[in-house]
PDB file of C-alpha atoms in Angstrom:
ATOM      1  CA  UNK M 118      94.216  79.663  87.516  1.00 95.00           C
ATOM      2  CA  UNK M 119      94.731  79.650  83.736  1.00 98.00           C
ATOM      3  CA  UNK M 120      97.345  77.678  81.827  1.00 98.00           C
ATOM      4  CA  UNK M 121      99.208  79.093  78.832  1.00 98.00           C
ATOM      5  CA  UNK M 122     101.839  77.492  76.612  1.00 98.00           C
ATOM      6  CA  UNK M 123     104.590  78.497  74.226  1.00 98.00           C
ATOM      7  CA  UNK M 124     107.744  76.850  72.898  1.00 97.00           C
ATOM      8  CA  UNK M 125     110.858  77.324  70.799  1.00 95.00           C
ATOM      9  CA  UNK M 126     111.792  80.761  72.133  1.00 95.00           C
ATOM     10  CA  UNK M 127     115.349  80.307  70.769  1.00 93.00           C
ATOM     11  CA  UNK M 128     116.717  83.111  72.931  1.00 94.00           C
ATOM     12  CA  UNK M 129     120.166  84.575  72.324  1.00 86.00           C
ATOM     13  CA  UNK M 130     120.828  87.442  74.694  1.00 72.00           C
ATOM     14  CA  UNK M 131     124.363  87.859  73.326  1.00 69.00           C
ATOM     15  CA  UNK M 132     122.940  88.237  69.763  1.00 58.00           C
ATOM     16  CA  UNK M 133     125.164  85.420  68.481  1.00 64.00           C
ATOM     17  CA  UNK M 134     122.165  83.624  66.929  1.00 66.00           C
ATOM     18  CA  UNK M 135     119.655  86.264  65.756  1.00 59.00           C
ATOM     19  CA  UNK M 136     116.416  84.605  64.692  1.00 60.00           C
ATOM     20  CA  UNK M 137     115.475  87.223  62.098  1.00 53.00           C
ATOM     21  CA  UNK M 138     117.751  85.400  59.634  1.00 46.00           C
ATOM     22  CA  UNK M 139     114.813  82.966  59.382  1.00 56.00           C
ATOM     23  CA  UNK M 140     112.402  85.711  58.272  1.00 61.00           C
ATOM     24  CA  UNK M 141     111.276  89.218  59.089  1.00 66.00           C
ATOM     25  CA  UNK M 142     108.515  87.904  61.330  1.00 72.00           C
ATOM     26  CA  UNK M 143     111.237  86.925  63.825  1.00 76.00           C
ATOM     27  CA  UNK M 144     112.508  90.488  64.207  1.00 84.00           C
ATOM     28  CA  UNK M 145     112.108  91.499  67.865  1.00 87.00           C
ATOM     29  CA  UNK M 146     110.365  88.214  68.542  1.00 90.00           C
ATOM     30  CA  UNK M 147     111.187  88.076  72.256  1.00 94.00           C
ATOM     31  CA  UNK M 148     109.758  91.559  72.827  1.00 95.00           C
ATOM     32  CA  UNK M 149     106.549  90.429  71.100  1.00 96.00           C
ATOM     33  CA  UNK M 150     106.369  87.374  73.321  1.00 97.00           C
ATOM     34  CA  UNK M 151     106.956  89.337  76.518  1.00 97.00           C
ATOM     35  CA  UNK M 152     104.328  91.930  75.603  1.00 98.00           C
ATOM     36  CA  UNK M 153     101.750  89.228  74.955  1.00 98.00           C
ATOM     37  CA  UNK M 154     102.776  87.363  78.128  1.00 98.00           C
ATOM     38  CA  UNK M 155     102.224  90.454  80.294  1.00 98.00           C
ATOM     39  CA  UNK M 156      98.864  91.121  78.653  1.00 98.00           C
ATOM     40  CA  UNK M 157      97.504  87.642  79.441  1.00 97.00           C
ATOM     41  CA  UNK M 158      99.242  85.942  82.339  1.00 98.00           C
ATOM     42  CA  UNK M 159      98.748  86.766  86.017  1.00 98.00           C
ATOM     43  CA  UNK M 160     100.785  85.662  89.016  1.00 97.00           C
ATOM     44  CA  UNK M 161      98.174  82.974  89.716  1.00 97.00           C
ATOM     45  CA  UNK M 162      98.592  81.394  86.267  1.00 98.00           C
ATOM     46  CA  UNK M 163     100.948  78.805  84.786  1.00 98.00           C
ATOM     47  CA  UNK M 164     103.066  79.230  81.643  1.00 98.00           C
ATOM     48  CA  UNK M 165     104.438  76.081  80.002  1.00 98.00           C
ATOM     49  CA  UNK M 166     107.567  76.410  77.835  1.00 98.00           C
ATOM     50  CA  UNK M 167     108.012  73.257  75.756  1.00 98.00           C
ATOM     51  CA  UNK M 168     111.693  73.308  74.887  1.00 95.00           C
ATOM     52  CA  UNK M 169     114.274  74.991  72.638  1.00 95.00           C
ATOM     53  CA  UNK M 170     114.583  77.807  75.112  1.00 96.00           C
ATOM     54  CA  UNK M 171     118.123  79.109  74.510  1.00 95.00           C
ATOM     55  CA  UNK M 172     120.807  78.841  71.833  1.00 92.00           C
ATOM     56  CA  UNK M 173     123.506  78.819  74.521  1.00 93.00           C
ATOM     57  CA  UNK M 174     125.870  75.859  74.576  1.00 93.00           C
ATOM     58  CA  UNK M 175     126.597  76.012  78.325  1.00 95.00           C
ATOM     59  CA  UNK M 176     124.492  76.728  81.410  1.00 96.00           C
ATOM     60  CA  UNK M 177     125.893  80.221  82.238  1.00 95.00           C
ATOM     61  CA  UNK M 178     124.874  81.496  78.817  1.00 94.00           C
ATOM     62  CA  UNK M 179     121.439  79.911  79.110  1.00 95.00           C
ATOM     63  CA  UNK M 180     120.938  81.513  82.516  1.00 96.00           C
ATOM     64  CA  UNK M 181     121.513  84.909  80.908  1.00 95.00           C
ATOM     65  CA  UNK M 182     118.695  84.114  78.500  1.00 95.00           C
ATOM     66  CA  UNK M 183     116.442  82.749  81.236  1.00 96.00           C
ATOM     67  CA  UNK M 184     116.888  85.952  83.237  1.00 96.00           C
ATOM     68  CA  UNK M 185     115.002  87.655  80.430  1.00 95.00           C
ATOM     69  CA  UNK M 186     111.919  85.861  81.747  1.00 97.00           C
ATOM     70  CA  UNK M 187     112.381  87.092  85.325  1.00 97.00           C
ATOM     71  CA  UNK M 188     109.544  89.394  86.266  1.00 95.00           C
ATOM     72  CA  UNK M 189     107.082  87.889  83.813  1.00 98.00           C
ATOM     73  CA  UNK M 190     104.042  86.738  85.795  1.00 98.00           C
ATOM     74  CA  UNK M 191     103.073  83.168  86.547  1.00 98.00           C
ATOM     75  CA  UNK M 192     104.703  79.856  87.402  1.00 98.00           C
ATOM     76  CA  UNK M 193     107.048  78.986  84.513  1.00 98.00           C
ATOM     77  CA  UNK M 194     107.499  75.296  83.746  1.00 98.00           C
ATOM     78  CA  UNK M 195     110.149  74.161  81.248  1.00 98.00           C
ATOM     79  CA  UNK M 196     111.190  71.015  79.430  1.00 98.00           C
ATOM     80  CA  UNK M 197     114.272  70.425  77.301  1.00 97.00           C
ATOM     81  CA  UNK M 198     114.257  70.755  73.509  1.00 97.00           C
ATOM     82  CA  UNK M 199     116.637  69.259  70.966  1.00 95.00           C
ATOM     83  CA  UNK M 200     118.664  72.503  70.762  1.00 94.00           C
ATOM     84  CA  UNK M 201     118.994  72.996  74.536  1.00 96.00           C
ATOM     85  CA  UNK M 202     122.565  71.661  74.656  1.00 96.00           C
ATOM     86  CA  UNK M 203     123.195  73.639  77.859  1.00 96.00           C
ATOM     87  CA  UNK M 204     120.638  71.476  79.697  1.00 97.00           C
ATOM     88  CA  UNK M 205     123.055  68.958  81.160  1.00 92.00           C
ATOM     89  CA  UNK M 206     122.187  67.761  84.643  1.00 89.00           C
ATOM     90  CA  UNK M 207     118.850  68.547  86.217  1.00 96.00           C
ATOM     91  CA  UNK M 208     120.098  69.068  89.794  1.00 96.00           C
ATOM     92  CA  UNK M 209     122.544  71.800  88.802  1.00 95.00           C
ATOM     93  CA  UNK M 210     119.913  73.444  86.633  1.00 96.00           C
ATOM     94  CA  UNK M 211     117.313  73.489  89.387  1.00 97.00           C
ATOM     95  CA  UNK M 212     119.863  74.842  91.846  1.00 96.00           C
ATOM     96  CA  UNK M 213     120.640  77.649  89.367  1.00 96.00           C
ATOM     97  CA  UNK M 214     117.029  78.666  88.683  1.00 96.00           C
ATOM     98  CA  UNK M 215     116.733  82.475  88.526  1.00 95.00           C
ATOM     99  CA  UNK M 216     113.898  82.468  91.065  1.00 96.00           C
ATOM    100  CA  UNK M 217     111.209  80.253  92.569  1.00 96.00           C
ATOM    101  CA  UNK M 218     108.813  80.810  89.660  1.00 97.00           C
ATOM    102  CA  UNK M 219     111.049  78.630  87.413  1.00 98.00           C
ATOM    103  CA  UNK M 220     110.388  74.867  87.388  1.00 98.00           C
ATOM    104  CA  UNK M 221     112.402  72.463  85.212  1.00 98.00           C
ATOM    105  CA  UNK M 222     111.021  69.030  84.379  1.00 98.00           C
ATOM    106  CA  UNK M 223     113.145  66.121  83.208  1.00 97.00           C
ATOM    107  CA  UNK M 224     111.387  62.781  83.015  1.00 96.00           C
ATOM    108  CA  UNK M 225     109.207  63.723  85.977  1.00 97.00           C
ATOM    109  CA  UNK M 226     106.219  65.816  87.004  1.00 98.00           C
ATOM    110  CA  UNK M 227     105.083  68.640  89.257  1.00 98.00           C
ATOM    111  CA  UNK M 228     101.792  69.422  90.968  1.00 98.00           C
ATOM    112  CA  UNK M 229     100.488  73.020  90.875  1.00 98.00           C
ATOM    113  CA  UNK M 230      97.124  73.550  92.517  1.00 97.00           C
ATOM    114  CA  UNK M 231      94.788  70.960  91.024  1.00 97.00           C
ATOM    115  CA  UNK M 232      97.041  70.392  88.012  1.00 98.00           C
ATOM    116  CA  UNK M 233      99.719  67.769  87.521  1.00 98.00           C
ATOM    117  CA  UNK M 234     102.159  68.504  84.695  1.00 98.00           C
ATOM    118  CA  UNK M 235     104.444  65.779  83.333  1.00 98.00           C
ATOM    119  CA  UNK M 236     107.288  66.471  80.956  1.00 98.00           C
ATOM    120  CA  UNK M 237     110.037  64.916  78.867  1.00 97.00           C
ATOM    121  CA  UNK M 238     111.690  65.737  75.535  1.00 97.00           C
ATOM    122  CA  UNK M 239     110.304  62.978  73.329  1.00 97.00           C
ATOM    123  CA  UNK M 240     111.590  62.168  69.851  1.00 97.00           C
ATOM    124  CA  UNK M 241     110.504  61.999  66.221  1.00 95.00           C
ATOM    125  CA  UNK M 242     107.791  59.415  65.590  1.00 95.00           C
ATOM    126  CA  UNK M 243     107.703  56.662  62.952  1.00 95.00           C
ATOM    127  CA  UNK M 244     106.436  58.035  59.658  1.00 91.00           C
ATOM    128  CA  UNK M 245     108.086  61.429  60.210  1.00 89.00           C
ATOM    129  CA  UNK M 246     110.342  62.782  57.428  1.00 84.00           C
ATOM    130  CA  UNK M 247     113.832  61.219  57.351  1.00 83.00           C
ATOM    131  CA  UNK M 248     112.949  58.769  60.139  1.00 92.00           C
ATOM    132  CA  UNK M 249     115.639  56.068  60.280  1.00 91.00           C
ATOM    133  CA  UNK M 250     116.693  52.960  62.172  1.00 90.00           C
ATOM    134  CA  UNK M 251     118.785  55.225  64.405  1.00 92.00           C
ATOM    135  CA  UNK M 252     115.643  57.194  65.269  1.00 95.00           C
ATOM    136  CA  UNK M 253     113.803  54.001  66.191  1.00 96.00           C
ATOM    137  CA  UNK M 254     116.167  53.309  69.094  1.00 95.00           C
ATOM    138  CA  UNK M 255     115.918  56.879  70.384  1.00 96.00           C
ATOM    139  CA  UNK M 256     112.141  56.894  69.942  1.00 97.00           C
ATOM    140  CA  UNK M 257     111.788  53.785  72.098  1.00 97.00           C
ATOM    141  CA  UNK M 258     114.166  55.178  74.729  1.00 97.00           C
ATOM    142  CA  UNK M 259     112.335  58.490  74.908  1.00 97.00           C
ATOM    143  CA  UNK M 260     108.969  56.741  75.141  1.00 98.00           C
ATOM    144  CA  UNK M 261     110.270  54.839  78.159  1.00 98.00           C
ATOM    145  CA  UNK M 262     111.384  58.126  79.696  1.00 97.00           C
ATOM    146  CA  UNK M 263     107.904  59.531  79.179  1.00 98.00           C
ATOM    147  CA  UNK M 264     106.423  56.474  80.844  1.00 98.00           C
ATOM    148  CA  UNK M 265     108.568  57.274  83.876  1.00 98.00           C
ATOM    149  CA  UNK M 266     107.373  60.897  83.819  1.00 98.00           C
ATOM    150  CA  UNK M 267     103.757  59.783  83.765  1.00 98.00           C
ATOM    151  CA  UNK M 268     104.360  57.241  86.522  1.00 98.00           C
ATOM    152  CA  UNK M 269     105.685  60.155  88.592  1.00 98.00           C
ATOM    153  CA  UNK M 270     102.563  62.150  87.716  1.00 98.00           C
ATOM    154  CA  UNK M 271     100.338  59.291  88.842  1.00 98.00           C
ATOM    155  CA  UNK M 272     102.008  59.345  92.257  1.00 98.00           C
ATOM    156  CA  UNK M 273     101.420  63.094  92.613  1.00 98.00           C
ATOM    157  CA  UNK M 274      97.874  63.102  91.307  1.00 97.00           C
ATOM    158  CA  UNK M 275      94.995  63.516  93.733  1.00 97.00           C
ATOM    159  CA  UNK M 276      91.288  63.050  93.173  1.00 96.00           C
ATOM    160  CA  UNK M 277      89.975  65.751  90.856  1.00 96.00           C
ATOM    161  CA  UNK M 278      93.399  66.762  89.529  1.00 98.00           C
ATOM    162  CA  UNK M 279      93.837  67.349  85.801  1.00 98.00           C
ATOM    163  CA  UNK M 280      96.861  65.965  83.959  1.00 98.00           C
ATOM    164  CA  UNK M 281      98.797  67.902  81.301  1.00 98.00           C
ATOM    165  CA  UNK M 282     101.818  66.600  79.353  1.00 98.00           C
ATOM    166  CA  UNK M 283     104.673  68.638  77.862  1.00 98.00           C
ATOM    167  CA  UNK M 284     106.754  67.139  75.057  1.00 98.00           C
ATOM    168  CA  UNK M 285     109.096  68.956  72.695  1.00 97.00           C
ATOM    169  CA  UNK M 286     108.693  66.823  69.571  1.00 96.00           C
ATOM    170  CA  UNK M 287     105.299  66.273  67.922  1.00 96.00           C
ATOM    171  CA  UNK M 288     103.909  63.087  69.479  1.00 96.00           C
ATOM    172  CA  UNK M 289     102.523  61.830  66.151  1.00 94.00           C
ATOM    173  CA  UNK M 290     103.479  62.146  62.484  1.00 91.00           C
ATOM    174  CA  UNK M 291     101.972  64.327  59.756  1.00 85.00           C
ATOM    175  CA  UNK M 292      99.395  61.651  58.989  1.00 87.00           C
ATOM    176  CA  UNK M 293      98.189  61.854  62.590  1.00 87.00           C
ATOM    177  CA  UNK M 294      98.996  58.205  63.280  1.00 92.00           C
ATOM    178  CA  UNK M 295      99.242  57.064  66.873  1.00 94.00           C
ATOM    179  CA  UNK M 296     102.583  56.500  68.575  1.00 97.00           C
ATOM    180  CA  UNK M 297     104.053  55.126  71.774  1.00 98.00           C
ATOM    181  CA  UNK M 298     103.619  58.642  73.181  1.00 98.00           C
ATOM    182  CA  UNK M 299      99.930  58.989  72.305  1.00 98.00           C
ATOM    183  CA  UNK M 300      99.322  55.513  73.731  1.00 98.00           C
ATOM    184  CA  UNK M 301     100.904  56.570  77.016  1.00 98.00           C
ATOM    185  CA  UNK M 302      98.882  59.777  77.153  1.00 98.00           C
ATOM    186  CA  UNK M 303      95.658  57.867  76.659  1.00 98.00           C
ATOM    187  CA  UNK M 304      96.551  55.121  79.139  1.00 98.00           C
ATOM    188  CA  UNK M 305      97.416  57.618  81.894  1.00 98.00           C
ATOM    189  CA  UNK M 306      94.418  59.900  81.401  1.00 98.00           C
ATOM    190  CA  UNK M 307      96.281  62.939  80.056  1.00 98.00           C
ATOM    191  CA  UNK M 308      93.829  65.674  79.189  1.00 98.00           C
ATOM    192  CA  UNK M 309      96.008  68.080  77.190  1.00 98.00           C
ATOM    193  CA  UNK M 310      99.418  67.883  75.501  1.00 98.00           C
ATOM    194  CA  UNK M 311     101.605  70.809  74.429  1.00 98.00           C
ATOM    195  CA  UNK M 312     104.500  70.397  71.985  1.00 97.00           C
ATOM    196  CA  UNK M 313     106.693  72.452  69.654  1.00 96.00           C
ATOM    197  CA  UNK M 314     109.787  71.807  67.506  1.00 92.00           C
ATOM    198  CA  UNK M 315     108.148  72.711  64.189  1.00 84.00           C
ATOM    199  CA  UNK M 316     108.778  75.990  62.358  1.00 79.00           C
ATOM    200  CA  UNK M 317     108.209  77.750  59.080  1.00 71.00           C
ATOM    201  CA  UNK M 318     105.850  76.653  56.357  1.00 59.00           C
ATOM    202  CA  UNK M 319     105.658  72.958  57.266  1.00 66.00           C
ATOM    203  CA  UNK M 320     102.013  72.141  57.886  1.00 74.00           C
ATOM    204  CA  UNK M 321     100.915  70.673  61.184  1.00 84.00           C
ATOM    205  CA  UNK M 322      97.606  71.409  62.901  1.00 88.00           C
ATOM    206  CA  UNK M 323      97.793  73.987  65.695  1.00 92.00           C
ATOM    207  CA  UNK M 324      95.086  72.030  67.518  1.00 95.00           C
ATOM    208  CA  UNK M 325      93.831  68.484  67.243  1.00 94.00           C
ATOM    209  CA  UNK M 326      91.989  65.976  69.384  1.00 95.00           C
ATOM    210  CA  UNK M 327      92.373  62.220  69.256  1.00 94.00           C
ATOM    211  CA  UNK M 328      90.830  59.642  71.577  1.00 95.00           C
ATOM    212  CA  UNK M 329      89.859  62.310  74.089  1.00 96.00           C
ATOM    213  CA  UNK M 330      93.320  63.935  74.327  1.00 98.00           C
ATOM    214  CA  UNK M 331      93.779  67.507  73.070  1.00 98.00           C
ATOM    215  CA  UNK M 332      97.052  68.484  71.357  1.00 97.00           C
ATOM    216  CA  UNK M 333      98.437  72.008  70.991  1.00 97.00           C
ATOM    217  CA  UNK M 334     101.341  73.039  68.744  1.00 96.00           C
ATOM    218  CA  UNK M 335     102.905  76.023  70.519  1.00 96.00           C
ATOM    219  CA  UNK M 336     106.075  76.902  68.532  1.00 95.00           C
ATOM    220  CA  UNK M 337     106.193  80.665  68.947  1.00 94.00           C
ATOM    221  CA  UNK M 338     106.363  81.556  65.244  1.00 91.00           C
ATOM    222  CA  UNK M 339     103.489  79.176  64.475  1.00 91.00           C
ATOM    223  CA  UNK M 340     101.441  80.922  67.191  1.00 92.00           C
ATOM    224  CA  UNK M 341     102.277  84.457  66.041  1.00 93.00           C
ATOM    225  CA  UNK M 342     104.678  84.937  68.980  1.00 95.00           C
ATOM    226  CA  UNK M 343     101.763  84.702  71.371  1.00 97.00           C
ATOM    227  CA  UNK M 344     101.041  82.332  74.226  1.00 98.00           C
ATOM    228  CA  UNK M 345      98.250  79.820  73.681  1.00 98.00           C
ATOM    229  CA  UNK M 346      95.655  79.500  76.435  1.00 98.00           C
ATOM    230  CA  UNK M 347      95.015  75.785  76.910  1.00 97.00           C
ATOM    231  CA  UNK M 348      93.098  75.755  80.195  1.00 94.00           C
TER     232      UNK M 348
END
């Protein structure tokens, strides 16, 4: 079993939010992603999608976008991004999943084979651009939510299992300083972390390793609209 990751698909099946307004590289971006997905992923693999999945405002519109992923191989595991306004109530979302290959995490975890995958949205970290007192409250709240997700992972984890974390926001700032999130990852023995949120020319390393934890930036435009193999 291999594990791949991608994020920030920003799907809009009704063409109301075309992504090519952000640059010619976005033209036909979903077709590029699907072609790469089919070339790499098998039914025995896992594909992690770290948020900002659909531009839809309500669940029915998002389900139309999610159906575009039906038929792509592998177990598909999703977390919420800051633009996923349609993600409102995890029970209803799970009940509406297009098929059994779709798994939605919200402050919890899932076990697949010898992997345990924990996920939550996260928030901007201190030292990030435009970070404010308002952000501090949300940052602390989201860190507590991630603690709950990792506590859930600990309960699922069996001897020999490997732990992966999914978070939408970068879990550290541009200076690479530690955060409540990185502290949690280290304390719980997370091996790899995938995140997204970032686009365009803003620099952030695609891969880094700190205190034994590996971090992967998987925003689709940053990764050339290709999935990143992380395991």
